[in-house]
């Protein structure tokens, strides 16, 4: 039997922890939250930018118009600075004779050209100042108009503080809206899932589409009804086929059994004929057990019984001894013959028989030992071992190992063992032997049965 370094996971054994997945409801809520946050931030930024641009343009337009009016009034008044009755504005006119004194008094103003310029800084007492300065320079007169921006800065700060409150509020509103929308959207889907789970507990599928509106969920319910109907039909045909085949095969097998028993009862049989008849009798029993096990699997039902595992193991070893041919192989039974399980002999015979059959098939010389424990059976061989690829696919239906060669078999024996273990809550594992070969362990202790898919 091949060498396996890892044990295959069977139905009923613990599954590896799945990666965390967000529920659809959570994803919808998170999408609303992120959308609300993004749109609110974008709107706040755009609003603040537009407000700043509009205020900037308004101030610039007012200052341009006022400095033009300031210069006209200056010239119309005969060169007298009569001021401007405008709040937040300060005007200054510098004649040509005072250009150099302005250079010492206000060097920043002296260097500026025509236009509107932002001026920021700090006073001598450390308080900040900010204003915009409109400049108009003619060859003989320079006009300056300063607009105090402190009030505008305070309004901007108040507006930004308001945005700091608006953004979280609207984001929270988006979160609540997402939660409400997700509840409304997922309600029919959750109801469909509940009805689908409830219908799975019945032998006959229950129609789902009639409980839902003519929308996407209703279409999904119709598709599930159609799929359920087709699947039920396939399962029903499969069960009827298995039952028919089982019934039809039992009749010729009963005839073979009766004929063999009748022939074996004759006292004048030679030893060779008796051996062949006993081989036919064992094969008939194996076929009967296999049919019974397959019928249980097709119906997904656990038959009860009281099976002496030691007796079944001894019968299987005797059957394989008669088929060794010239192979130098020793088959023996070890352990305390006290293992009795609540299962029919047919199920135990098929499960254990496939393990013993694999050990005998792949071991060309040496020994195959069946060792009984309190709640398990070990099948130990001295075969050639198994590659890592074979170990990973050992229990897959239809898979034949690299050591199978031209041997007979369809690669379904261990798949049947796996399904029987799932049905009865048993367990099967393979691990490396002490020197070579493998140890296949069939644990027959009562576990939690798994529904077969």
PDB file of C-alpha atoms in Angstrom, residues 303-312 338-348 424 426 446:
ATOM      1  CA  UNK A 303     -28.579   0.872   9.244  1.00  0.00           C
ATOM      2  CA  UNK A 304     -28.106  -0.572  12.732  1.00  0.00           C
ATOM      3  CA  UNK A 305     -26.641  -3.897  13.715  1.00  0.00           C
ATOM      4  CA  UNK A 306     -24.023  -5.576  15.881  1.00  0.00           C
ATOM      5  CA  UNK A 307     -20.850  -6.379  14.031  1.00  0.00           C
ATOM      6  CA  UNK A 308     -17.911  -8.387  15.380  1.00  0.00           C
ATOM      7  CA  UNK A 309     -14.984  -6.638  13.693  1.00  0.00           C
ATOM      8  CA  UNK A 310     -12.526  -9.471  14.447  1.00  0.00           C
ATOM      9  CA  UNK A 311     -14.775 -11.959  12.698  1.00  0.00           C
ATOM     10  CA  UNK A 312     -15.147  -9.745   9.637  1.00  0.00           C
ATOM     11  CA  UNK A 338     -13.328  -7.612  21.418  1.00  0.00           C
ATOM     12  CA  UNK A 339     -14.266  -4.814  19.067  1.00  0.00           C
ATOM     13  CA  UNK A 340     -17.997  -4.723  18.381  1.00  0.00           C
ATOM     14  CA  UNK A 341     -19.640  -1.775  16.608  1.00  0.00           C
ATOM     15  CA  UNK A 342     -23.228  -0.719  16.045  1.00  0.00           C
ATOM     16  CA  UNK A 343     -23.295  -1.132  12.269  1.00  0.00           C
ATOM     17  CA  UNK A 344     -24.210  -3.865   9.763  1.00  0.00           C
ATOM     18  CA  UNK A 345     -21.507  -6.312   8.789  1.00  0.00           C
ATOM     19  CA  UNK A 346     -21.832  -5.217   5.165  1.00  0.00           C
ATOM     20  CA  UNK A 347     -20.687  -1.641   5.940  1.00  0.00           C
ATOM     21  CA  UNK A 348     -17.738  -2.759   8.086  1.00  0.00           C
ATOM     22  CA  UNK A 424     -21.407   6.506  10.262  1.00  0.00           C
ATOM     23  CA  UNK A 426     -16.070   7.017  11.527  1.00  0.00           C
ATOM     24  CA  UNK A 446     -19.152   6.509  17.182  1.00  0.00           C
TER      25      UNK A 446
END
